[in-house]
Short mmCIF file of C-alpha atoms and ligand atoms in Angstrom, two decimals:
data_model
loop_
_atom_site.label_atom_id
_atom_site.label_comp_id
_atom_site.label_asym_id
_atom_site.label_seq_id
_atom_site.Cartn_x
_atom_site.Cartn_y
_atom_site.Cartn_z
CA MET A 1198 117.49 -30.95 43.19
CA ALA A 1199 119.15 -29.30 46.14
CA PHE A 1200 122.62 -30.67 45.37
CA ASN A 1201 124.56 -31.50 42.30
CA ARG A 1202 126.80 -34.28 43.62
CA SER A 1203 126.82 -35.71 47.14
CA ILE A 1204 128.62 -38.29 49.17
CA ILE A 1205 126.26 -40.56 51.06
CA TRP A 1206 128.43 -41.96 53.81
CA PHE A 1207 127.39 -45.24 55.48
CA ARG A 1208 128.49 -45.87 59.04
CA ASN A 1209 126.49 -47.93 61.53
CA ASN A 1210 123.49 -47.81 59.19
CA LEU A 1211 124.35 -50.64 56.81
CA ARG A 1212 120.88 -51.07 55.36
CA LEU A 1213 118.53 -49.84 52.66
CA GLN A 1214 115.34 -49.81 54.72
CA ASP A 1215 114.41 -47.10 57.20
CA ASN A 1216 117.59 -45.18 56.50
CA GLU A 1217 117.04 -41.43 56.56
CA ALA A 1218 120.57 -40.38 55.57
CA LEU A 1219 120.42 -42.61 52.50
CA MET A 1220 116.87 -41.65 51.56
CA GLU A 1221 117.48 -37.91 51.91
CA GLY A 1222 120.80 -38.10 50.08
CA VAL A 1223 119.24 -39.93 47.15
CA GLN A 1224 116.22 -37.64 46.96
CA LYS A 1225 118.14 -34.40 47.21
CA SER A 1226 121.10 -35.05 44.92
CA ARG A 1227 121.42 -35.24 41.16
CA ASP A 1228 124.43 -37.59 41.53
CA TYR A 1229 125.76 -39.31 44.59
CA MET A 1230 128.60 -41.50 45.70
CA LEU A 1231 127.74 -44.23 48.21
CA LEU A 1232 130.70 -44.65 50.53
CA TYR A 1233 131.85 -46.89 53.36
CA VAL A 1234 135.13 -46.27 55.17
CA PHE A 1235 136.74 -48.99 57.28
CA ASP A 1236 137.97 -46.71 60.04
CA GLU A 1237 141.68 -47.32 60.67
CA ARG A 1238 141.01 -46.99 64.39
CA LEU A 1239 139.58 -50.52 64.38
CA TRP A 1240 143.14 -51.82 64.02
CA LYS A 1241 144.67 -49.52 66.63
CA GLU A 1242 145.62 -50.93 70.01
CA THR A 1243 143.59 -49.94 73.03
CA SER A 1244 145.15 -49.67 76.51
CA ILE A 1245 145.09 -53.46 77.03
CA GLY A 1246 147.44 -53.93 74.07
CA MET A 1247 144.82 -55.40 71.76
CA PRO A 1248 143.25 -53.94 68.64
CA SER A 1249 139.86 -52.37 68.91
CA ALA A 1250 138.36 -55.15 66.76
CA SER A 1251 139.04 -58.89 66.65
CA GLN A 1252 139.23 -60.61 63.28
CA ARG A 1253 135.88 -62.22 64.05
CA LYS A 1254 134.29 -58.82 64.56
CA LEU A 1255 135.91 -57.56 61.35
CA ASN A 1256 134.54 -60.58 59.47
CA PHE A 1257 131.00 -59.72 60.54
CA LEU A 1258 131.52 -56.12 59.52
CA TRP A 1259 133.04 -57.12 56.19
CA GLN A 1260 130.07 -59.38 55.41
CA SER A 1261 127.59 -56.66 56.32
CA VAL A 1262 129.34 -54.13 54.08
CA GLN A 1263 129.59 -56.62 51.21
CA LYS A 1264 125.89 -57.49 51.45
CA LEU A 1265 124.99 -53.83 51.37
CA LYS A 1266 127.28 -53.28 48.39
CA SER A 1267 125.66 -56.10 46.48
CA ASN A 1268 122.15 -54.80 47.32
CA ILE A 1269 123.16 -51.37 46.07
CA GLU A 1270 124.52 -52.84 42.85
CA LYS A 1271 121.29 -54.78 42.32
CA ARG A 1272 119.51 -51.41 42.37
CA GLY A 1273 121.83 -49.88 39.82
CA GLY A 1274 124.16 -48.10 42.26
CA GLN A 1275 127.84 -48.18 43.03
CA MET A 1276 129.41 -48.36 46.47
CA ILE A 1277 132.95 -47.22 47.12
CA ILE A 1278 134.91 -48.84 49.90
CA ARG A 1279 137.98 -47.29 51.46
CA LYS A 1280 140.12 -47.78 54.55
CA GLY A 1281 141.69 -44.97 56.59
CA ASP A 1282 140.75 -41.86 58.51
CA PRO A 1283 137.16 -41.03 57.47
CA ALA A 1284 137.71 -37.26 57.72
CA GLU A 1285 140.76 -37.42 55.44
CA ILE A 1286 139.03 -39.66 52.95
CA ILE A 1287 135.94 -37.49 52.78
CA LYS A 1288 138.13 -34.41 52.34
CA GLU A 1289 139.93 -36.06 49.42
CA LEU A 1290 136.80 -37.40 47.73
CA VAL A 1291 134.85 -34.16 48.05
CA ARG A 1292 137.69 -32.30 46.36
CA HIS A 1293 138.42 -34.91 43.72
CA TYR A 1294 134.81 -35.40 42.65
CA ASN A 1295 133.68 -31.85 43.23
CA CYS A 1296 130.87 -32.67 45.67
CA ASP A 1297 128.59 -30.08 47.23
CA ALA A 1298 127.08 -32.14 50.07
CA VAL A 1299 127.79 -35.04 52.43
CA PHE A 1300 124.94 -37.05 53.98
CA ALA A 1301 125.61 -39.25 57.01
CA PRO A 1302 124.00 -40.68 60.13
CA LYS A 1303 124.93 -39.17 63.50
CA GLU A 1304 126.90 -41.60 65.64
CA VAL A 1305 127.04 -41.53 69.44
CA GLY A 1306 130.70 -42.53 69.85
CA VAL A 1307 133.04 -39.82 71.08
CA PHE A 1308 135.67 -40.49 68.38
CA GLU A 1309 132.97 -40.42 65.75
CA GLN A 1310 131.65 -37.11 67.04
CA ASN A 1311 135.15 -35.67 66.96
CA THR A 1312 135.48 -36.84 63.37
CA ASP A 1313 132.18 -35.13 62.58
CA GLU A 1314 133.39 -31.86 64.04
CA ILE A 1315 136.49 -32.02 61.85
CA ILE A 1316 134.41 -32.78 58.77
CA GLU A 1317 131.90 -30.05 59.59
CA LYS A 1318 134.67 -27.44 59.88
CA LEU A 1319 136.36 -28.61 56.75
CA LEU A 1320 133.20 -28.63 54.65
CA SER A 1321 131.70 -25.41 55.93
CA LYS A 1322 134.88 -23.53 54.95
CA LYS A 1323 134.25 -24.63 51.40
CA GLY A 1324 130.51 -24.01 51.50
CA ILE A 1325 129.74 -27.74 51.30
CA ALA A 1326 126.70 -28.99 53.21
CA PHE A 1327 127.08 -31.66 55.91
CA LYS A 1328 123.67 -33.22 56.56
CA GLN A 1329 123.44 -35.55 59.55
CA TYR A 1330 120.56 -37.68 60.78
CA ALA A 1331 120.04 -39.21 64.22
CA GLN A 1332 118.65 -42.61 63.33
CA SER A 1333 120.11 -45.29 65.61
CA THR A 1334 117.54 -45.16 68.40
CA LEU A 1335 113.87 -45.98 68.83
CA PHE A 1336 112.98 -42.53 70.17
CA HIS A 1337 114.33 -39.71 68.08
CA GLU A 1338 116.64 -37.44 70.08
CA ASP A 1339 114.54 -34.41 69.13
CA ASP A 1340 111.33 -36.04 70.37
CA ILE A 1341 112.27 -37.08 73.92
CA PRO A 1342 110.89 -34.82 76.65
CA TRP A 1343 114.27 -33.40 77.73
CA PRO A 1344 117.23 -31.75 76.08
CA ILE A 1345 120.15 -34.22 76.25
CA GLY A 1346 121.78 -32.25 79.08
CA LYS A 1347 118.70 -32.79 81.26
CA LEU A 1348 118.29 -36.53 80.56
CA PRO A 1349 117.17 -38.26 83.79
CA ASP A 1350 119.84 -40.29 85.58
CA ILE A 1351 117.38 -43.05 86.34
CA PHE A 1352 116.30 -45.39 83.58
CA THR A 1353 112.79 -45.93 84.94
CA GLN A 1354 112.04 -42.24 84.74
CA PHE A 1355 113.37 -42.12 81.18
CA ARG A 1356 111.23 -45.09 80.19
CA LYS A 1357 108.01 -43.98 81.86
CA GLU A 1358 108.09 -40.43 80.51
CA ASN A 1359 108.85 -41.64 77.01
CA GLU A 1360 106.12 -44.27 77.16
CA LYS A 1361 103.67 -41.53 78.12
CA GLN A 1362 104.79 -38.80 75.76
CA THR A 1363 107.02 -39.87 72.91
CA GLN A 1364 105.70 -41.03 69.59
CA ILE A 1365 107.99 -43.34 67.66
CA ARG A 1366 108.49 -41.95 64.18
CA ASP A 1367 107.18 -43.77 61.12
CA LEU A 1368 109.32 -46.20 59.16
CA LEU A 1369 110.92 -44.83 56.02
CA PRO A 1370 110.63 -46.73 52.75
CA ALA A 1371 113.66 -48.52 51.36
CA SER A 1372 115.57 -46.72 48.65
CA GLU A 1373 114.89 -48.95 45.65
CA ASP A 1374 116.28 -46.98 42.74
CA LEU A 1375 119.95 -46.18 43.16
CA LYS A 1376 120.86 -45.63 39.51
CA MET A 1377 123.42 -42.92 38.91
CA SER A 1378 124.40 -41.06 35.81
CA ILE A 1379 128.14 -41.38 36.44
CA LYS A 1380 130.47 -44.19 37.29
CA PHE A 1381 133.26 -43.35 39.72
CA LYS A 1382 136.64 -44.75 38.76
CA GLU A 1383 137.57 -46.34 42.06
CA ARG A 1384 139.46 -49.56 42.57
CA GLU A 1385 137.79 -52.31 44.61
CA LEU A 1386 139.63 -53.23 47.79
CA SER A 1387 139.87 -56.87 48.82
CA ALA A 1388 139.45 -58.04 52.42
CA GLU A 1389 143.17 -58.82 52.46
CA GLU A 1390 144.09 -55.26 51.47
CA ILE A 1391 141.91 -53.98 54.29
CA ASP A 1392 143.64 -56.36 56.73
CA ILE A 1393 140.76 -58.69 57.27
CA ASN A 1394 141.49 -62.43 57.30
CA LEU A 1395 138.33 -64.01 56.04
CA MET A 1396 137.34 -66.94 58.24
CA PRO A 1397 135.63 -70.12 56.98
CA THR A 1398 131.88 -69.65 57.25
CA ASP A 1399 131.49 -72.76 59.43
CA GLN A 1400 133.48 -70.91 62.10
CA LEU A 1401 131.13 -67.95 62.04
CA VAL A 1402 127.99 -68.18 64.14
CA PHE A 1403 126.45 -64.97 62.81
CA GLU A 1404 126.27 -63.78 59.23
CA GLY A 1405 126.27 -60.07 58.53
CA GLY A 1406 123.87 -58.09 56.36
CA GLU A 1407 120.34 -56.74 56.17
CA GLU A 1408 118.74 -59.94 54.84
CA LYS A 1409 120.25 -62.02 57.64
CA ALA A 1410 118.88 -59.58 60.22
CA TRP A 1411 115.39 -59.95 58.77
CA GLU A 1412 115.80 -63.72 58.47
CA ARG A 1413 116.55 -63.83 62.20
CA LEU A 1414 113.58 -61.61 62.98
CA ASN A 1415 111.22 -63.71 60.87
CA TYR A 1416 112.51 -66.85 62.52
CA TYR A 1417 112.25 -65.49 66.06
CA PHE A 1418 108.86 -63.83 65.67
CA TRP A 1419 106.90 -65.49 62.92
CA GLU A 1420 108.29 -68.98 62.32
CA THR A 1421 108.94 -70.13 65.88
CA ASP A 1422 106.88 -67.70 67.98
CA ARG A 1423 109.81 -67.34 70.37
CA LEU A 1424 108.82 -63.75 70.98
CA LYS A 1425 105.74 -65.01 72.82
CA THR A 1426 107.92 -66.40 75.63
CA TYR A 1427 110.90 -64.04 75.43
CA LYS A 1428 110.51 -62.66 78.96
CA LEU A 1429 110.62 -66.18 80.41
CA THR A 1430 113.65 -67.32 78.42
CA ARG A 1431 115.75 -64.17 78.06
CA ASN A 1432 118.07 -65.05 80.95
CA GLY A 1433 119.04 -68.32 79.32
CA MET A 1434 122.60 -69.11 78.28
CA LEU A 1435 122.68 -72.29 76.24
CA GLY A 1436 121.36 -72.52 72.68
CA ASN A 1437 120.43 -69.90 70.11
CA ASP A 1438 116.88 -68.96 70.90
CA TYR A 1439 116.60 -67.89 74.55
CA SER A 1440 116.86 -64.28 73.37
CA SER A 1441 116.46 -62.48 70.07
CA ARG A 1442 120.17 -62.21 69.16
CA PHE A 1443 119.38 -59.08 67.19
CA SER A 1444 122.31 -57.22 68.76
CA PRO A 1445 125.03 -57.90 66.12
CA TRP A 1446 122.80 -56.55 63.35
CA LEU A 1447 121.53 -53.67 65.48
CA ALA A 1448 125.07 -52.65 66.32
CA LEU A 1449 125.95 -52.19 62.64
CA GLY A 1450 122.53 -50.90 61.73
CA CYS A 1451 121.71 -53.80 59.39
CA ILE A 1452 118.24 -53.40 60.91
CA SER A 1453 116.83 -50.39 62.73
CA ALA A 1454 115.40 -50.42 66.26
CA LYS A 1455 112.26 -48.83 64.78
CA SER A 1456 111.82 -51.71 62.34
CA ILE A 1457 111.93 -54.17 65.24
CA PHE A 1458 109.47 -52.04 67.20
CA TYR A 1459 106.92 -51.95 64.37
CA GLU A 1460 107.33 -55.67 63.76
CA VAL A 1461 106.55 -56.31 67.46
CA LYS A 1462 103.43 -54.15 67.08
CA LYS A 1463 102.39 -56.20 64.06
CA TYR A 1464 103.00 -59.41 66.01
CA GLU A 1465 100.90 -58.10 68.89
CA LYS A 1466 98.05 -57.42 66.50
CA GLU A 1467 98.25 -60.65 64.54
CA ARG A 1468 99.38 -63.17 67.18
CA ILE A 1469 99.55 -62.15 70.82
CA LYS A 1470 100.29 -59.16 73.00
CA ASN A 1471 101.77 -60.08 76.37
CA GLN A 1472 104.58 -59.27 78.82
CA SER A 1473 107.14 -60.86 76.54
CA THR A 1474 106.28 -58.71 73.54
CA TYR A 1475 106.46 -55.65 75.78
CA TRP A 1476 109.76 -56.77 77.26
CA LEU A 1477 111.59 -56.80 73.96
CA ILE A 1478 110.64 -53.15 73.53
CA PHE A 1479 111.63 -52.55 77.15
CA GLU A 1480 115.13 -53.84 76.34
CA LEU A 1481 115.30 -51.65 73.25
CA MET A 1482 114.55 -48.74 75.56
CA TRP A 1483 117.60 -49.68 77.64
CA ARG A 1484 119.58 -49.51 74.43
CA ASP A 1485 118.17 -46.06 73.72
CA TYR A 1486 118.92 -44.97 77.24
CA PHE A 1487 122.59 -45.91 77.07
CA HIS A 1488 122.89 -44.11 73.74
CA PHE A 1489 121.48 -40.93 75.25
CA VAL A 1490 123.59 -41.30 78.41
CA LEU A 1491 126.70 -41.36 76.24
CA LYS A 1492 125.48 -38.27 74.40
CA LYS A 1493 124.99 -36.54 77.72
CA TYR A 1494 128.21 -37.48 79.48
CA LYS A 1495 130.53 -38.01 76.49
CA GLN A 1496 134.17 -38.61 77.49
CA LYS A 1497 133.27 -39.03 81.17
CA LEU A 1498 131.79 -42.46 80.52
CA PHE A 1499 135.24 -43.80 79.58
CA GLN A 1500 137.09 -42.47 82.59
CA LEU A 1501 138.15 -44.68 85.48
CA ASN A 1502 136.06 -42.82 88.04
CA GLY A 1503 133.18 -42.69 85.60
CA ILE A 1504 130.19 -40.42 85.51
CA LYS A 1505 129.89 -40.55 89.30
CA GLU A 1506 133.53 -39.49 89.67
CA GLU A 1507 133.83 -42.18 92.27
CA LYS A 1508 137.37 -43.00 93.41
CA LYS A 1509 137.93 -46.69 94.12
CA ASP A 1510 140.97 -48.93 94.32
CA TRP A 1511 141.39 -50.62 90.99
CA SER A 1512 144.23 -52.94 90.01
CA GLN A 1513 145.67 -53.38 86.54
CA ASP A 1514 147.16 -56.82 87.16
CA LEU A 1515 147.78 -58.09 83.63
CA HIS A 1516 148.23 -61.68 84.75
CA LEU A 1517 144.77 -61.81 86.34
CA PHE A 1518 143.29 -59.99 83.37
CA GLN A 1519 144.75 -62.52 80.90
CA LYS A 1520 143.33 -65.40 82.94
CA TRP A 1521 139.91 -63.78 82.82
CA ALA A 1522 140.11 -62.94 79.11
CA LYS A 1523 141.25 -66.42 78.06
CA GLY A 1524 138.72 -68.21 80.25
CA GLU A 1525 141.38 -69.72 82.49
CA THR A 1526 140.31 -68.49 85.92
CA GLY A 1527 139.48 -71.92 87.28
CA VAL A 1528 135.96 -70.64 88.02
CA ALA A 1529 134.04 -72.79 85.61
CA PHE A 1530 131.06 -70.48 85.10
CA ILE A 1531 133.32 -67.55 84.23
CA ASP A 1532 135.55 -69.62 81.97
CA ALA A 1533 132.64 -71.15 80.05
CA ASN A 1534 131.23 -67.70 79.29
CA MET A 1535 134.59 -66.30 78.23
CA ARG A 1536 135.27 -69.32 76.01
CA GLU A 1537 131.92 -68.77 74.35
CA LEU A 1538 132.82 -65.14 73.72
CA ASN A 1539 136.23 -66.04 72.31
CA LYS A 1540 134.83 -68.74 70.04
CA THR A 1541 131.73 -66.94 68.77
CA GLY A 1542 132.01 -63.19 69.44
CA PHE A 1543 128.79 -63.40 71.45
CA MET A 1544 127.75 -63.94 75.07
CA SER A 1545 124.33 -63.93 76.70
CA ASN A 1546 123.25 -60.89 78.69
CA ARG A 1547 123.29 -62.98 81.87
CA GLY A 1548 126.82 -64.17 81.07
CA ARG A 1549 128.01 -60.61 80.43
CA GLN A 1550 126.72 -59.46 83.79
CA ILE A 1551 128.35 -62.37 85.59
CA VAL A 1552 131.82 -62.09 84.02
CA ALA A 1553 131.77 -58.32 84.42
CA SER A 1554 130.82 -58.57 88.10
CA PHE A 1555 133.62 -61.11 88.60
CA LEU A 1556 136.23 -58.85 86.98
CA VAL A 1557 135.11 -55.81 88.92
CA HIS A 1558 134.20 -57.16 92.33
CA ASP A 1559 136.22 -60.35 92.72
CA LEU A 1560 139.38 -59.57 90.77
CA ARG A 1561 139.06 -55.84 91.49
CA LEU A 1562 140.51 -55.05 88.10
CA ASP A 1563 140.15 -51.69 86.41
CA TRP A 1564 136.66 -52.08 84.92
CA ARG A 1565 137.82 -50.50 81.67
CA MET A 1566 140.07 -53.51 80.98
CA GLY A 1567 136.92 -55.60 80.75
CA ALA A 1568 135.19 -53.00 78.60
CA TRP A 1569 138.17 -52.81 76.23
CA TYR A 1570 138.26 -56.58 75.95
CA PHE A 1571 134.54 -56.69 75.12
CA GLU A 1572 135.13 -53.92 72.59
CA TYR A 1573 137.71 -56.16 70.93
CA ALA A 1574 135.80 -59.45 71.09
CA LEU A 1575 132.06 -58.73 70.79
CA ILE A 1576 130.67 -58.78 67.28
CA ASP A 1577 127.71 -56.78 68.61
CA TYR A 1578 130.01 -54.17 70.15
CA ASP A 1579 128.09 -50.97 70.60
CA VAL A 1580 130.04 -48.21 72.25
CA ALA A 1581 127.16 -46.88 74.35
CA ASN A 1582 125.73 -50.25 75.39
CA ASN A 1583 129.10 -51.69 76.23
CA TRP A 1584 130.61 -48.86 78.21
CA GLY A 1585 127.27 -47.96 79.79
CA ASN A 1586 126.70 -51.50 81.07
CA TRP A 1587 130.28 -51.86 82.33
CA ALA A 1588 130.15 -48.53 84.17
CA TYR A 1589 126.83 -49.56 85.68
CA ILE A 1590 128.24 -52.85 86.98
CA ALA A 1591 131.38 -51.11 88.24
CA GLY A 1592 129.17 -48.70 90.19
CA VAL A 1593 130.54 -45.61 88.42
CA GLY A 1594 127.68 -45.03 85.99
CA ASN A 1595 125.02 -42.38 86.32
CA ASP A 1596 122.44 -44.60 88.00
CA PRO A 1597 122.46 -43.95 91.74
CA ARG A 1598 121.77 -47.60 92.59
CA GLU A 1599 124.43 -49.67 94.33
CA ASN A 1600 127.02 -51.81 92.52
CA ARG A 1601 125.89 -55.07 91.02
CA CYS A 1602 128.01 -57.65 92.82
CA PHE A 1603 127.14 -61.29 92.16
CA ASN A 1604 127.73 -64.44 94.12
CA ILE A 1605 128.95 -66.56 91.22
CA LEU A 1606 127.83 -69.90 92.67
CA SER A 1607 124.33 -68.53 93.38
CA GLN A 1608 124.16 -67.32 89.80
CA ALA A 1609 125.27 -70.76 88.65
CA LYS A 1610 122.61 -72.43 90.80
CA LYS A 1611 119.95 -70.24 89.27
CA TYR A 1612 121.00 -70.18 85.64
CA ASP A 1613 122.96 -73.40 85.12
CA PRO A 1614 121.84 -75.74 87.89
CA LYS A 1615 122.79 -78.96 86.11
CA GLY A 1616 126.02 -77.56 84.71
CA ASP A 1617 125.03 -78.15 81.07
CA PHE A 1618 126.24 -74.74 79.91
CA VAL A 1619 129.65 -75.24 81.49
CA ARG A 1620 129.87 -78.80 80.18
CA TYR A 1621 129.23 -77.50 76.66
CA TRP A 1622 131.98 -74.87 76.70
CA LEU A 1623 134.51 -76.67 78.92
CA PRO A 1624 134.64 -80.16 77.46
CA GLU A 1625 137.65 -80.96 79.66
CA LEU A 1626 135.18 -81.12 82.56
CA GLU A 1627 132.47 -83.02 80.75
CA ASN A 1628 132.62 -86.05 83.03
CA ILE A 1629 131.96 -84.09 86.18
CA GLU A 1630 128.35 -84.61 87.01
CA GLY A 1631 125.62 -82.17 87.89
CA PHE A 1632 126.27 -78.96 89.79
CA ASN A 1633 129.69 -80.22 90.95
CA ILE A 1634 131.09 -78.95 87.68
CA HIS A 1635 130.76 -75.42 89.09
CA ARG A 1636 132.71 -76.24 92.26
CA VAL A 1637 135.51 -78.54 91.17
CA SER A 1638 138.03 -76.94 93.52
CA LEU A 1639 135.70 -77.37 96.48
CA LEU A 1640 135.34 -81.11 96.12
CA ASP A 1641 137.16 -83.03 98.85
CA GLN A 1642 140.45 -84.62 97.79
CA ASN A 1643 139.03 -88.12 97.30
CA GLU A 1644 136.05 -86.94 95.40
CA TYR A 1645 138.25 -84.63 93.37
CA GLN A 1646 140.77 -87.33 92.46
CA GLN A 1647 138.02 -89.64 91.33
CA MET A 1648 136.31 -86.97 89.28
CA ILE A 1649 139.48 -85.61 87.79
CA LYS A 1650 140.55 -89.10 86.69
CA LYS A 1651 137.42 -89.24 84.64
CA THR A 1652 138.03 -85.89 82.97
CA ARG A 1653 140.20 -85.38 79.92
CA ALA A 1654 142.49 -82.81 81.49
CA ASP A 1655 143.29 -81.25 84.80
CA TYR A 1656 141.45 -78.03 85.32
CA PHE A 1657 143.00 -74.70 86.25
CA LYS A 1658 143.50 -73.87 89.88
CA PRO A 1659 141.00 -71.13 90.67
CA ILE A 1660 142.42 -67.63 91.01
CA VAL A 1661 139.92 -66.87 93.77
CA ASP A 1662 138.72 -69.00 96.64
CA LEU A 1663 135.32 -70.36 95.67
CA SER A 1664 134.40 -71.18 99.26
CA LYS A 1665 133.38 -67.53 99.82
CA TRP A 1666 130.34 -68.22 97.63
CA GLU A 1667 129.23 -71.44 99.34
CA TYR A 1668 126.38 -71.26 101.78
P1 FAD B 1990 117.73 -59.41 73.72
O1 FAD B 1990 117.56 -59.83 75.13
O2 FAD B 1990 116.98 -60.16 72.71
O3 FAD B 1990 117.35 -57.86 73.65
C1 FAD B 1990 116.97 -57.21 72.43
C2 FAD B 1990 117.84 -56.00 72.23
O4 FAD B 1990 117.70 -55.08 73.31
C3 FAD B 1990 119.33 -56.31 72.17
O5 FAD B 1990 119.72 -56.74 70.89
C4 FAD B 1990 119.93 -54.96 72.56
O6 FAD B 1990 119.98 -54.08 71.47
C5 FAD B 1990 118.93 -54.43 73.58
N1 FAD B 1990 119.39 -54.78 74.93
C6 FAD B 1990 119.13 -55.89 75.64
N2 FAD B 1990 119.71 -55.82 76.86
C7 FAD B 1990 120.36 -54.64 76.90
C8 FAD B 1990 121.15 -53.99 77.89
N3 FAD B 1990 121.41 -54.54 79.09
N4 FAD B 1990 121.67 -52.80 77.58
C9 FAD B 1990 121.45 -52.21 76.39
N5 FAD B 1990 120.70 -52.78 75.41
C10 FAD B 1990 120.17 -53.97 75.68
N6 FAD B 1990 124.81 -54.91 74.01
C11 FAD B 1990 125.22 -54.56 72.78
O7 FAD B 1990 124.41 -54.48 71.86
N7 FAD B 1990 126.53 -54.25 72.55
C12 FAD B 1990 127.48 -54.29 73.54
O8 FAD B 1990 128.65 -53.97 73.28
C13 FAD B 1990 127.06 -54.71 74.84
N8 FAD B 1990 127.95 -54.84 75.85
C14 FAD B 1990 127.52 -55.23 77.09
C15 FAD B 1990 128.44 -55.32 78.15
C16 FAD B 1990 128.04 -55.72 79.42
C17 FAD B 1990 129.04 -55.80 80.54
C18 FAD B 1990 126.69 -56.05 79.62
C19 FAD B 1990 126.23 -56.53 80.99
C20 FAD B 1990 125.77 -55.95 78.60
C21 FAD B 1990 126.15 -55.53 77.34
N9 FAD B 1990 125.23 -55.42 76.28
C22 FAD B 1990 125.68 -55.01 75.04
C23 FAD B 1990 123.78 -55.56 76.51
C24 FAD B 1990 123.20 -56.97 76.31
O9 FAD B 1990 123.95 -57.91 77.01
C25 FAD B 1990 123.13 -57.36 74.84
O10 FAD B 1990 122.49 -56.33 74.10
C26 FAD B 1990 122.30 -58.64 74.65
O11 FAD B 1990 122.85 -59.69 75.41
C27 FAD B 1990 122.27 -59.01 73.19
O12 FAD B 1990 121.57 -60.19 72.99
P2 FAD B 1990 120.13 -60.16 72.31
O13 FAD B 1990 120.14 -59.35 71.08
O14 FAD B 1990 119.69 -61.58 72.20
O15 FAD B 1990 119.29 -59.40 73.42
#
């Protein structure tokens, strides 16, 4: 054994399968402590005056951690849960339990990397090993054809070169035996002590944990064959199955991107290989790309002028921002998407692009206000995917292409022509028929009065003039 007693620290790798940090830690240590730290930063306010994580997001995280804990216990192990500053907690535990190594995944977030630097310094002074594993992406960072500093600024180049050259590493077996010779005397923390208000399960659309991730995959691939038509449906908005909805589990690492990749390959062999099966992998490559972009540009991605260092006029009008965030803009398509986000912690990819374009190009708000709000509300919040996509839409990302500015009514015509999506999320407008639901404020007075009489409530006056989108 290389080490006598280690800490195996879980972060966004809340799973037993295909988990290098866990596997290596178990194989190389005589004893080990399995640890999860609820980072106190999740409760800290960001610049929009909201915590970094909504209670809904914390519920999903709590469930995922609890499922992992119970899986560990089933295999004879013990998982310690703490809340606080991870560097401080690791420092205390290493000293208290006399550990000689810490195993952990590498994270892409800037805060997380700063934490790692602190831990590295702290441990190396004491001669304690800090073993880190890059395991969140499909392509391993050491296998891509460029050093991170030379990563191409165009996604297509990244994708094509990787498709040609980069082998995806094999899956790692699940760690099945987690028996330990010692029992750590650590008190169990309740959700309440961690500051998580557990919500009734019927209010939660997604359930956390490794099993639930695989249940979703089995459903989407094998039981319903939805994968076969993914490319045709992926821009949908209403219902649960237009896209894979793997993102919440991927964000916390309840399932690895590699596991999904190899399952697609199996599906292609056993069922069908077509554009849809390829496209799911294509989207996972976007995920990889944003992770590497964050590694390359670090702090720059979070700055107002972005990677491009492009100066634009941005407003920080809190009133407009609140209207957007609450889904009270009076633009039905925007409001329906934001209500979905607020009620479920999820929004379709199409919806995200539309509400982001509206915030950036129509309200001309500081794009980071939108990114911070998504950080708070999305249960699939992934620092690289979120900030990368926002910067891209705001036109300050690394991609040289022009800003993505949408005509909201054209988007509505294409993706919600009968208004069913809006009708579902804005029941106060349910009696307005067909596409008119998207253009309530443009109806002539007579028409409007008649329609509005039929609805349950008056709708908000739009904060922008919708007529600019009519053609
Ligand atoms: P699918 O269409 O089934 O795709 C499969 C997987 O591919 C996703 O789970 C995701 O991991 C990856 N993927 C798909 N589209 C993208 C994309 N555009 N960029 C990066 N990866 C992608 N995704 C997050 O996981 N976390 C975020 O915080 C996040 N914030 C976003 C913010 C904005 C403004 C926008 C426009 C997009 C954001 N996305 C984010 C990307 C994308 O919208 C979601 O990954 C996707 O909607 C999740 O649904 P799905 O799992 O059904 O996706």
